[in-house]
Short mmCIF file of C-alpha atoms and ligand atoms in Angstrom, two decimals:
data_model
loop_
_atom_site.label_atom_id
_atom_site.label_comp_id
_atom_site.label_asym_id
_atom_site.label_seq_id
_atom_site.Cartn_x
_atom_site.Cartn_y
_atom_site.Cartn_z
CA UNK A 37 -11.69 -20.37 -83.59
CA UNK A 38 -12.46 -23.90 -83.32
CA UNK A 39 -13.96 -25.26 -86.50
CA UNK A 40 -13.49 -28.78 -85.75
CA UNK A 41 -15.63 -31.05 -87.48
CA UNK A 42 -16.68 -33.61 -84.40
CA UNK A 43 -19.05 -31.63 -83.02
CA UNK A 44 -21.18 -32.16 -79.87
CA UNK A 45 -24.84 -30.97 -80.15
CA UNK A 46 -26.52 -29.96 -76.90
CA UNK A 47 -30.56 -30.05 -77.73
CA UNK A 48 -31.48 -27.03 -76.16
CA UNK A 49 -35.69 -28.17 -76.30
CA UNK A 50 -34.37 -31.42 -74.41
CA UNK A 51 -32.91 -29.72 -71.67
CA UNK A 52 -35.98 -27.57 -71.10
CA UNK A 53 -38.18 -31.43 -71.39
CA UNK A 54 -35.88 -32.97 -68.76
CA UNK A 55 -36.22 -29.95 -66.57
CA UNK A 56 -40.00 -29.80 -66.72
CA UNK A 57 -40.12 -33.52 -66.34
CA UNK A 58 -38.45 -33.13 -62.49
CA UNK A 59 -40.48 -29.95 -61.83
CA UNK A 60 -43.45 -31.99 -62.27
CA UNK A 61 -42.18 -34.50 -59.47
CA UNK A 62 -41.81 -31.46 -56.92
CA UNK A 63 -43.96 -29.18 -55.71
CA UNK A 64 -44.27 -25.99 -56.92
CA UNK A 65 -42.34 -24.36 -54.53
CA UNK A 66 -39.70 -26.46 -54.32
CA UNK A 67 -36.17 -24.93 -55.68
CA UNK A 68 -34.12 -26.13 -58.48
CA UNK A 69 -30.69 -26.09 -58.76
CA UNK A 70 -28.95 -27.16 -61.72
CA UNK A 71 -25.26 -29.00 -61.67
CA UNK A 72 -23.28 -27.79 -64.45
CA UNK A 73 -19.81 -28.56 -63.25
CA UNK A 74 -17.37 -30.60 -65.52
CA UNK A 75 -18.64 -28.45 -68.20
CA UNK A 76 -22.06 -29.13 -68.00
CA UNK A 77 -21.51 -33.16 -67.43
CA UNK A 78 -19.69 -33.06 -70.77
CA UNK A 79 -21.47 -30.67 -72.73
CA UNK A 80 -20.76 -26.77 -72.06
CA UNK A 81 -21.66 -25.66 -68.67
CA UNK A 82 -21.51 -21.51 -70.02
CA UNK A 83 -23.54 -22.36 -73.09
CA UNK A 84 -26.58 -24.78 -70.78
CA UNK A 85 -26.55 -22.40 -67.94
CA UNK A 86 -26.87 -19.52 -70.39
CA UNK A 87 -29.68 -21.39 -71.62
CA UNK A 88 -31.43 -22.42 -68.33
CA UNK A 89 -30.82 -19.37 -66.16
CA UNK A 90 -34.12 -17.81 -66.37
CA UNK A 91 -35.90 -21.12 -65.95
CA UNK A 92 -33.63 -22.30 -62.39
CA UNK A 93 -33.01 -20.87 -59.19
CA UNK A 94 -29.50 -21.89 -58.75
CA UNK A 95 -26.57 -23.47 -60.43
CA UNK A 96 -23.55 -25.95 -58.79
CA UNK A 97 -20.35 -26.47 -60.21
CA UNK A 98 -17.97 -28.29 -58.54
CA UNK A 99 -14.78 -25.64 -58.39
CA UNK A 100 -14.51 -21.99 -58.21
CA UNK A 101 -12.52 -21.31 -61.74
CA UNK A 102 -16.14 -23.16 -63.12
CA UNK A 103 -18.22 -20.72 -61.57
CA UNK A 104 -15.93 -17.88 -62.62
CA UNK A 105 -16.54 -18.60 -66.72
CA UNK A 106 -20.27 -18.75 -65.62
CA UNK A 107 -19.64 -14.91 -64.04
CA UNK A 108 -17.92 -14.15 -67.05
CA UNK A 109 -20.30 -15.05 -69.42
CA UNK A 110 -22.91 -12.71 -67.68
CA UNK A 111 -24.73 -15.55 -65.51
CA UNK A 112 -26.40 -13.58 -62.84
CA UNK A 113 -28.06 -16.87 -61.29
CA UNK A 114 -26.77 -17.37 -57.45
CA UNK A 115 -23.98 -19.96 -58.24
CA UNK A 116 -22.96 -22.67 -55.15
CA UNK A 117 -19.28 -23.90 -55.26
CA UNK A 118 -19.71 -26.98 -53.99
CA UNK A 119 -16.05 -27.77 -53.47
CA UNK A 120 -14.17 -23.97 -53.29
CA UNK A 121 -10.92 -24.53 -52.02
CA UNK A 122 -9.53 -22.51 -49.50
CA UNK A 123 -6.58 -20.31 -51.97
CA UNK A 124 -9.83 -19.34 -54.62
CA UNK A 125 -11.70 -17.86 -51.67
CA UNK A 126 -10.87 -14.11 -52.78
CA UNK A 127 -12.07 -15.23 -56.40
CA UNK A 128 -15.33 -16.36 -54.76
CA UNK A 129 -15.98 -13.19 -53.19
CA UNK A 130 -14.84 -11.20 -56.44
CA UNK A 131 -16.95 -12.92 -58.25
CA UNK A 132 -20.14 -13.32 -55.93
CA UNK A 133 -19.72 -16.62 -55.93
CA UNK A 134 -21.41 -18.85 -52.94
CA UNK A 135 -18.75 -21.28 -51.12
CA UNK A 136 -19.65 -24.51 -49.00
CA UNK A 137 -18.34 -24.47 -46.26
CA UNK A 138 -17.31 -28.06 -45.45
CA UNK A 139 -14.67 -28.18 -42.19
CA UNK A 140 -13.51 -25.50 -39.38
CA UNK A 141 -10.61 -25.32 -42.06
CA UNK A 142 -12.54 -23.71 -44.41
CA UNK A 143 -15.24 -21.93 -42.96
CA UNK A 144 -12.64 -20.34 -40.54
CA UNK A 145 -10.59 -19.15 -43.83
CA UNK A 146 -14.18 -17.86 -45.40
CA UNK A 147 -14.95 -15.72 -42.00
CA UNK A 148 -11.37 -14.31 -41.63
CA UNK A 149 -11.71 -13.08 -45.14
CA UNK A 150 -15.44 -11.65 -44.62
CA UNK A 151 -14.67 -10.10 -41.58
CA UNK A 152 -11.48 -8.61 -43.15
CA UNK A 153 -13.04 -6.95 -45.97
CA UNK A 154 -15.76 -6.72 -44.34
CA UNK A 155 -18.32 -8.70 -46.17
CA UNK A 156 -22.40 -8.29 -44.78
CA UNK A 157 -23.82 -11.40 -44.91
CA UNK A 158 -22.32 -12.85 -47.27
CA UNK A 159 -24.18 -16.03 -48.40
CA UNK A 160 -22.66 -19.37 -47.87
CA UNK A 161 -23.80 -23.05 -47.73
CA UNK A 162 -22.83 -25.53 -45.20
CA UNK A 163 -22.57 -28.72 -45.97
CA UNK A 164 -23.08 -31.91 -43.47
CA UNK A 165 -21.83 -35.39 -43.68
CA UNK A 166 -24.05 -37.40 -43.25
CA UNK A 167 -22.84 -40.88 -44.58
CA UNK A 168 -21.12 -40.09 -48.02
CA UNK A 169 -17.98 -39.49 -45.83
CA UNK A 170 -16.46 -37.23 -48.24
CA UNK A 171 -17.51 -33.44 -47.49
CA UNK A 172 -19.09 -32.08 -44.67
CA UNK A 173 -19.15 -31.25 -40.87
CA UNK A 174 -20.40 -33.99 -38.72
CA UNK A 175 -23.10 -33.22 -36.35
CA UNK A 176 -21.45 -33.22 -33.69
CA UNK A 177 -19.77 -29.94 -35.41
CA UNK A 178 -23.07 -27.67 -34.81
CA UNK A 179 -22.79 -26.36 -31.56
CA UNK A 180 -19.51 -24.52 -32.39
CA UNK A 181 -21.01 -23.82 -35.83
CA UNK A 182 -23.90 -21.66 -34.13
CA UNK A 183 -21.52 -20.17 -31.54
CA UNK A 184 -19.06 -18.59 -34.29
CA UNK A 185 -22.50 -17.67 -36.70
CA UNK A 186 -23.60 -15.45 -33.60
CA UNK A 187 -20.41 -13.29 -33.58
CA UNK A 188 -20.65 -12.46 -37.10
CA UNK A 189 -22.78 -10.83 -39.95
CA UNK A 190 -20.39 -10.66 -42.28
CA UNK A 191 -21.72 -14.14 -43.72
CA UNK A 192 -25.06 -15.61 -43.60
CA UNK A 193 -25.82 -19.08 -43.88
CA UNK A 194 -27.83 -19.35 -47.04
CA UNK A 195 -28.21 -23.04 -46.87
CA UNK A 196 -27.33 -26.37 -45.33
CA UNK A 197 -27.19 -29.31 -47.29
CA UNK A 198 -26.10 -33.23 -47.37
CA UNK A 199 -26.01 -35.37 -50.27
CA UNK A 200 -26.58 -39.08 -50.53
CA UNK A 201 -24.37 -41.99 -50.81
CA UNK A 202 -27.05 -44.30 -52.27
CA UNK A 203 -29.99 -42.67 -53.96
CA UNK A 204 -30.27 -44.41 -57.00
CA UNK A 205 -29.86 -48.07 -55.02
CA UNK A 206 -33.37 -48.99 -53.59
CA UNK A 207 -31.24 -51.70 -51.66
CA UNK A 208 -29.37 -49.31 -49.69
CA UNK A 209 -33.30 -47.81 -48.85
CA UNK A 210 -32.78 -47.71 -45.19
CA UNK A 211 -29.41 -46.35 -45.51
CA UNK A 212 -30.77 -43.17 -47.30
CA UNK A 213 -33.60 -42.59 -45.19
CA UNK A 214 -31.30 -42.76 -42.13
CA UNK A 215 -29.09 -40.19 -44.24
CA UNK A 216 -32.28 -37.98 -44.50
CA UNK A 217 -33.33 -38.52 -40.96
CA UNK A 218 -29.74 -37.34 -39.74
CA UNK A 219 -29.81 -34.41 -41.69
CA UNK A 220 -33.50 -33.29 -40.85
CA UNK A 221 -32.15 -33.68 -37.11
CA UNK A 222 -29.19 -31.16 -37.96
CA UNK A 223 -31.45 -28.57 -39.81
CA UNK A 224 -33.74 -28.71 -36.81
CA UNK A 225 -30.51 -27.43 -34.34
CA UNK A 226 -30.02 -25.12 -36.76
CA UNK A 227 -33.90 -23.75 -37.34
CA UNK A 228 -33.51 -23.92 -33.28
CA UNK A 229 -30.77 -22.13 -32.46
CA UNK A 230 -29.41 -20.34 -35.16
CA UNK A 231 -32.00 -17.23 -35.73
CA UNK A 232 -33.08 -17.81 -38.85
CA UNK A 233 -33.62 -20.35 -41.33
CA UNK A 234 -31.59 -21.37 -44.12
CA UNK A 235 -32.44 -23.56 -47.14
CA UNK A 236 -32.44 -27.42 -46.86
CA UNK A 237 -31.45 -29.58 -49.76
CA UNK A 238 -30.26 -32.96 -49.58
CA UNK A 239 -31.70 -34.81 -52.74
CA UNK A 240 -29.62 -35.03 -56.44
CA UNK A 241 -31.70 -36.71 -59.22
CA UNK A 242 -32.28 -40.35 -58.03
CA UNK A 243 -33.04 -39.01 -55.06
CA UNK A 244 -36.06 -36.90 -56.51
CA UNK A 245 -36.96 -40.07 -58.35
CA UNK A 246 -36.96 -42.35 -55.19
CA UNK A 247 -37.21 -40.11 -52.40
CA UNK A 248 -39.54 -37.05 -53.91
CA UNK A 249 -40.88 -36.38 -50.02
CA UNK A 250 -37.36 -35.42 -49.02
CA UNK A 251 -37.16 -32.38 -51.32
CA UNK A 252 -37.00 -29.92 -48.67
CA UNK A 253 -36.57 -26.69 -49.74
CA UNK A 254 -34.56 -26.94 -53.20
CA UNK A 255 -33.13 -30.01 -54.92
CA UNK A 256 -29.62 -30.20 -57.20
CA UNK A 257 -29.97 -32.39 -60.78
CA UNK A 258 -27.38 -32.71 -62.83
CA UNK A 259 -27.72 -36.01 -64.79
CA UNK A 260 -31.52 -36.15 -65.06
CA UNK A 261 -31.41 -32.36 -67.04
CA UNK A 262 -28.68 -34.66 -69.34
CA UNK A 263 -31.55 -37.36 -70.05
CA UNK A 264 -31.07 -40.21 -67.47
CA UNK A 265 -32.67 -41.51 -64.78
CA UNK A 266 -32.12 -44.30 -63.01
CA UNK A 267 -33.60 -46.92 -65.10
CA UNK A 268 -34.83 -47.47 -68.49
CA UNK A 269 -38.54 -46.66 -67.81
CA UNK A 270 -37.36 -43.33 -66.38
CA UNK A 271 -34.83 -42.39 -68.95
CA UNK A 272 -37.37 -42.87 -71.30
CA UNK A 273 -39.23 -40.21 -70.19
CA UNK A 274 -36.38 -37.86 -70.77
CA UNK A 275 -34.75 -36.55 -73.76
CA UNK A 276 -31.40 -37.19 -74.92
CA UNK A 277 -29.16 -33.77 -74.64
CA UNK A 278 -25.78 -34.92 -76.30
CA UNK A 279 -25.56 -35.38 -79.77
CA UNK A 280 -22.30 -36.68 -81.19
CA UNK A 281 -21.67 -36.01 -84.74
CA UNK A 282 -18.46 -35.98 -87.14
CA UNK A 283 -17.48 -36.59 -90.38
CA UNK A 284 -15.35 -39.36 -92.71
CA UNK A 285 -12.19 -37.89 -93.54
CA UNK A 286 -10.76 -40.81 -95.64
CA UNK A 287 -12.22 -43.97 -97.21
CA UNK A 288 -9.82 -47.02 -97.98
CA UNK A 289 -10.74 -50.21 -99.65
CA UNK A 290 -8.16 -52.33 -98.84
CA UNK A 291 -7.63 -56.27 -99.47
CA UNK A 292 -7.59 -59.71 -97.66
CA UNK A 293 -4.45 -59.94 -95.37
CA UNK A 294 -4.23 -56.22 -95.15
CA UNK A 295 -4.79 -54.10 -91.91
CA UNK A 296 -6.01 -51.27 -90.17
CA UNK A 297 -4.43 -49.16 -87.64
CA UNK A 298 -1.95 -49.49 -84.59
CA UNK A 299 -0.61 -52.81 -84.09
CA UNK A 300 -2.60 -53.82 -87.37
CA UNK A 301 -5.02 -55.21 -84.59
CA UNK A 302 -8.32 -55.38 -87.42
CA UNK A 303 -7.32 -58.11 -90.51
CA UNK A 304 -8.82 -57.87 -93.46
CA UNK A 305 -10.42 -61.23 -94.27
CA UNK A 306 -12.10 -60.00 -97.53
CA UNK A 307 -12.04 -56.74 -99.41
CA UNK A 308 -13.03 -54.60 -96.60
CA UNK A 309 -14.19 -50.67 -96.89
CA UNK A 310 -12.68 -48.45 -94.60
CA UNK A 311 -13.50 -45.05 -93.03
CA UNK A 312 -12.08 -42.84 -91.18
CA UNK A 313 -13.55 -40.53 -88.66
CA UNK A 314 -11.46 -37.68 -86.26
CA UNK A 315 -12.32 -38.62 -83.21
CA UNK A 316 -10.13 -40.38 -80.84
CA UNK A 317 -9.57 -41.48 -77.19
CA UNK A 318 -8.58 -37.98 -76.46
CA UNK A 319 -11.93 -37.20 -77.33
CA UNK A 320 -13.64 -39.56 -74.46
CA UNK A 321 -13.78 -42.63 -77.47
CA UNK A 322 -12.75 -45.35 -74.77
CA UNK A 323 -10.17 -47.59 -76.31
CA UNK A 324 -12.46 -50.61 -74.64
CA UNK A 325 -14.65 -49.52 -77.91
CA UNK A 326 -12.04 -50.74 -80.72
CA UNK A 327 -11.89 -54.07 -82.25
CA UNK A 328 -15.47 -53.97 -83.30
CA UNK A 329 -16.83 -53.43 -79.73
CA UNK A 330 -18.27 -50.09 -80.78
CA UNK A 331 -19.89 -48.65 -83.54
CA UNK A 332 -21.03 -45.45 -85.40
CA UNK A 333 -23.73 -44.77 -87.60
CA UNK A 334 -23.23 -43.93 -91.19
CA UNK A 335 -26.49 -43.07 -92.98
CA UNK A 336 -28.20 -45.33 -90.82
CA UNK A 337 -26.48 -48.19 -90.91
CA UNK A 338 -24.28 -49.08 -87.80
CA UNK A 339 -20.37 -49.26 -88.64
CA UNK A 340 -18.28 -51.31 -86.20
CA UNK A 341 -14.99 -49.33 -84.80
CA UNK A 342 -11.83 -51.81 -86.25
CA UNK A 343 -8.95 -51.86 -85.16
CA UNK A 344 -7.28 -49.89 -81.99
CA UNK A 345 -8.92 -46.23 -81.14
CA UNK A 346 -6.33 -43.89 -82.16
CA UNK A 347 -5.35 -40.84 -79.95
CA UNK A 348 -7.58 -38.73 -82.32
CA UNK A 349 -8.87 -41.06 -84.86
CA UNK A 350 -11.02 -44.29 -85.27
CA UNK A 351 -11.75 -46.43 -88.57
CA UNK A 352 -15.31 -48.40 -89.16
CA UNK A 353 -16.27 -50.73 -91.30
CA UNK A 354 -18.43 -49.37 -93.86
CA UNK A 355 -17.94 -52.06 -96.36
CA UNK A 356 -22.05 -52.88 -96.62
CA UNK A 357 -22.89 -49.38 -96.37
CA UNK A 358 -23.53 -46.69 -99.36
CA UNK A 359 -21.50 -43.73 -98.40
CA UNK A 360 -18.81 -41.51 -99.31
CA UNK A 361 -15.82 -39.07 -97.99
CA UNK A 362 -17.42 -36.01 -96.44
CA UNK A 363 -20.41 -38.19 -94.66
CA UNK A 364 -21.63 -37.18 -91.71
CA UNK A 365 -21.38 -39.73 -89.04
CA UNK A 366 -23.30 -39.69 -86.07
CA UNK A 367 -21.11 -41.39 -82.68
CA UNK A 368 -24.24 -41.22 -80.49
CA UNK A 369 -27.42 -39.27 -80.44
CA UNK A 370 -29.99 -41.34 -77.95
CA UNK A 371 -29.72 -42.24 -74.19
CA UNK A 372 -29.59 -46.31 -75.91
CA UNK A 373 -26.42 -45.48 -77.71
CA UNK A 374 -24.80 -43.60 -74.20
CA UNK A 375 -25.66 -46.77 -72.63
CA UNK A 376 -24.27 -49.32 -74.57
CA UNK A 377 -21.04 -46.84 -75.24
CA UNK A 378 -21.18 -46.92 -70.90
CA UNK A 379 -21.16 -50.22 -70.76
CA UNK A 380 -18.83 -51.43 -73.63
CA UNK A 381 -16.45 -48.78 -71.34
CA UNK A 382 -16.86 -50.65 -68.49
CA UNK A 383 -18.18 -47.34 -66.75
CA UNK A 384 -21.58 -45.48 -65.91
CA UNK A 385 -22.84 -42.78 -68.52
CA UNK A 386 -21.31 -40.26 -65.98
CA UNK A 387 -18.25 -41.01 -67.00
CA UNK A 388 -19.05 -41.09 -70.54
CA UNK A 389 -20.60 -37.71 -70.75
CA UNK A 390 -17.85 -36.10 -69.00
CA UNK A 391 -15.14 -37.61 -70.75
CA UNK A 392 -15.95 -35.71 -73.88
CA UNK A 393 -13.54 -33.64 -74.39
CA UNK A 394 -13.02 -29.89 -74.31
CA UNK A 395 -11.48 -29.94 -77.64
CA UNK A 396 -14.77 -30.80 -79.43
CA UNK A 397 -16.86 -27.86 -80.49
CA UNK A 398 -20.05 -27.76 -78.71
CA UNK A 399 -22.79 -25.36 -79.99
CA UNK A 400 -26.06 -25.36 -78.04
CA UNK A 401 -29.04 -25.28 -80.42
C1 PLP B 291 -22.77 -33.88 -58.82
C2 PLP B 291 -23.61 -33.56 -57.66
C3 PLP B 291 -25.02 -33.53 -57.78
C4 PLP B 291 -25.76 -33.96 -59.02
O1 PLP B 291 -25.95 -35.36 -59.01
P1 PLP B 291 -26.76 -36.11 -60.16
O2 PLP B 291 -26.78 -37.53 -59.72
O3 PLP B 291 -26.00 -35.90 -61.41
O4 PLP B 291 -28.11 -35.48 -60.22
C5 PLP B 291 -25.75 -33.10 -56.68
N1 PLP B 291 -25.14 -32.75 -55.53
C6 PLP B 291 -23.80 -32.81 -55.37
C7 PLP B 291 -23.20 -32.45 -54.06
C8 PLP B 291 -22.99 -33.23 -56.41
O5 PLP B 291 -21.66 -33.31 -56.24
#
């Protein structure tokens, strides 16, 4: 039973906003899928796709054991496994999980299996490269592709897919819609040749932002359902999902010459109030945010992190501000606050998000 105190708040009505707030950008028809790998970009990828299963068509995580806790939790939503791995195949099929198929490798291991068992058309996803260079057939792949998918129905090609190296870069435009182009050339061998006609998705959430018309049949967002977009006008329009909170343990006052933490890196000039809080860069706190480069807030009032971020701890300043052992503390609750934490980090709010750890309680609400 984890009764930590830091504890990460996903805002269940947020997630829904976000959501709704892409839907509108698509046409009715148009799929959506919704990444929750890396537990839910930080958060809890059992507790958001518990939440958002009757309101998506599909979930992505990125490895198998991912989509297993989503199985186990009762998710009945189709789940893709974007990158399976060829030893969890047998855990895929146990667990009707749906595998892309990336290279002969793997899609040779997937039909050995299926026509071992013998699976009926079992759906899987196949995924093309088309500029990313990091999974995916190449084009030139298809002709064998469609020659092996004739002597078997013991899978079924539920979808093809790309994704795209660029989306959120309006300088790399042509790049992208050379990307798309590529790939609408591969799903038309397919559509031609194949029998039948899978799904087509290429587009994460930049790419619904800046390339909308390219939505095919279904599209995958992960950090747009998580409140950002690819600019400040856009993540605006979103809602922030992870709220941060914790508590001070421990208040010092301590005196001029005095000093806080490892390597007694903050000084005291003057009498200087200490607190603090249990949360630590085994948490995701980014050591880049000590020595007053990041702050909390403490009944409003920002409190600059002193001294070194401790494996489980920080300390603020909270010499100016009215508070008291027990507080609560809030480490960031708006997209503004994610940002700035990104930045300070020398990262992207990816990062940040996902860097929470799994040792912080997180309670969907
Ligand atoms: C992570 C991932 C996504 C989601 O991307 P966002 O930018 O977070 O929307 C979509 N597709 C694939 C293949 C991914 O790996």
């Amino acid at each position: 039973m984890n009764n930590h105190v830091t504890i990460l708040e996903i805002d269940g009505n947020a997630l829904k906003h976000n959501l709704n707030y892409f839907k509108k950008k698509l046409n009715p028809e148009t799929k959506i899928l919704a990444v929750v790998k890396a537990f839910g970009y930080g958060s809890d990828g059992v507790q958001v796709a518990q939440f958002l299963q009757d309101k998506v068509d599909y979930f992505a995580v990125a490895y198998t054991h991912e989509g297993v806790a989503l199985r186990q939790a009762n998710v009945k939503t189709p789940i893709l496994v974007l990158h399976p791995q060829i030893p969890n195949l047998q855990t895929v099929i146990a667990y009707r999980l749906e595998p892309n198929l990336y290279n002969f490798k793997i899609f040779n291991a997937f039909l050995k299996l299926a026509d071992q068992i013998p699976l009926m058309n079992y759906p899987v996803h196949l995924k093309f490269n088309t500029g990313l260079n990091r999974l995916g057939f190449w084009h030139t792949d298809i002709p064998k592709i469609i020659a092996d998918l004739k002597e078997t129905n013991h899978i079924k090609v539920q979808s093809l897919f790309s994704h795209l190296a660029a989306s959120e870069d309006l300088e790399e435009k042509d790049f992208t819609i050379n990307q798309i182009n590529n790939f609408t050339y591969i799903a038309q061998q397919f559509y031609k040749h194949l029998g039948y006609e899978p799904m087509l998705h290429i587009l994460n959430t930049s790419g619904v932002v800046n390339f909308a018309k390219a939505q095919f049949n279904m599209v995958r967002i992960g950090i747009g359902l998580y409140g950002f977009g690819n600019d400040e006008q856009e993540t605006a329009q979103l809602k922030n999902t992870h709220n941060l909170k914790s508590i001070i343990s421990q208040i010092h006052i301590i005196q001029p010459g005095e000093t806080v933490g490892y390597n007694r890196a903050f000084v005291a000039k003057r009498p200087t109030k200490s607190a603090t809080i249990p949360i630590g860069h085994a948490d995701g706190i980014s050591r880049k945010l000590g020595n007053k480069k990041g702050y909390v807030i403490v009944n409003n009032k920002k409190a600059k992190i002193i001294g070194n971020v401790c494996m489980d701890m920080i300390m603020v300043d909270v010499t100016k501000i009215d508070c008291k052992e027990g507080d609560e503390v809030i480490i960031f609750n708006n997209q503004k606050m994610l940002n700035y934490i990104a930045d300070v980090s020398e990262t992207i709010v990816y990062e940040t998000l996902t860097a929470i750890s799994p040792r912080i309680k997180k309670v969907l609400k």
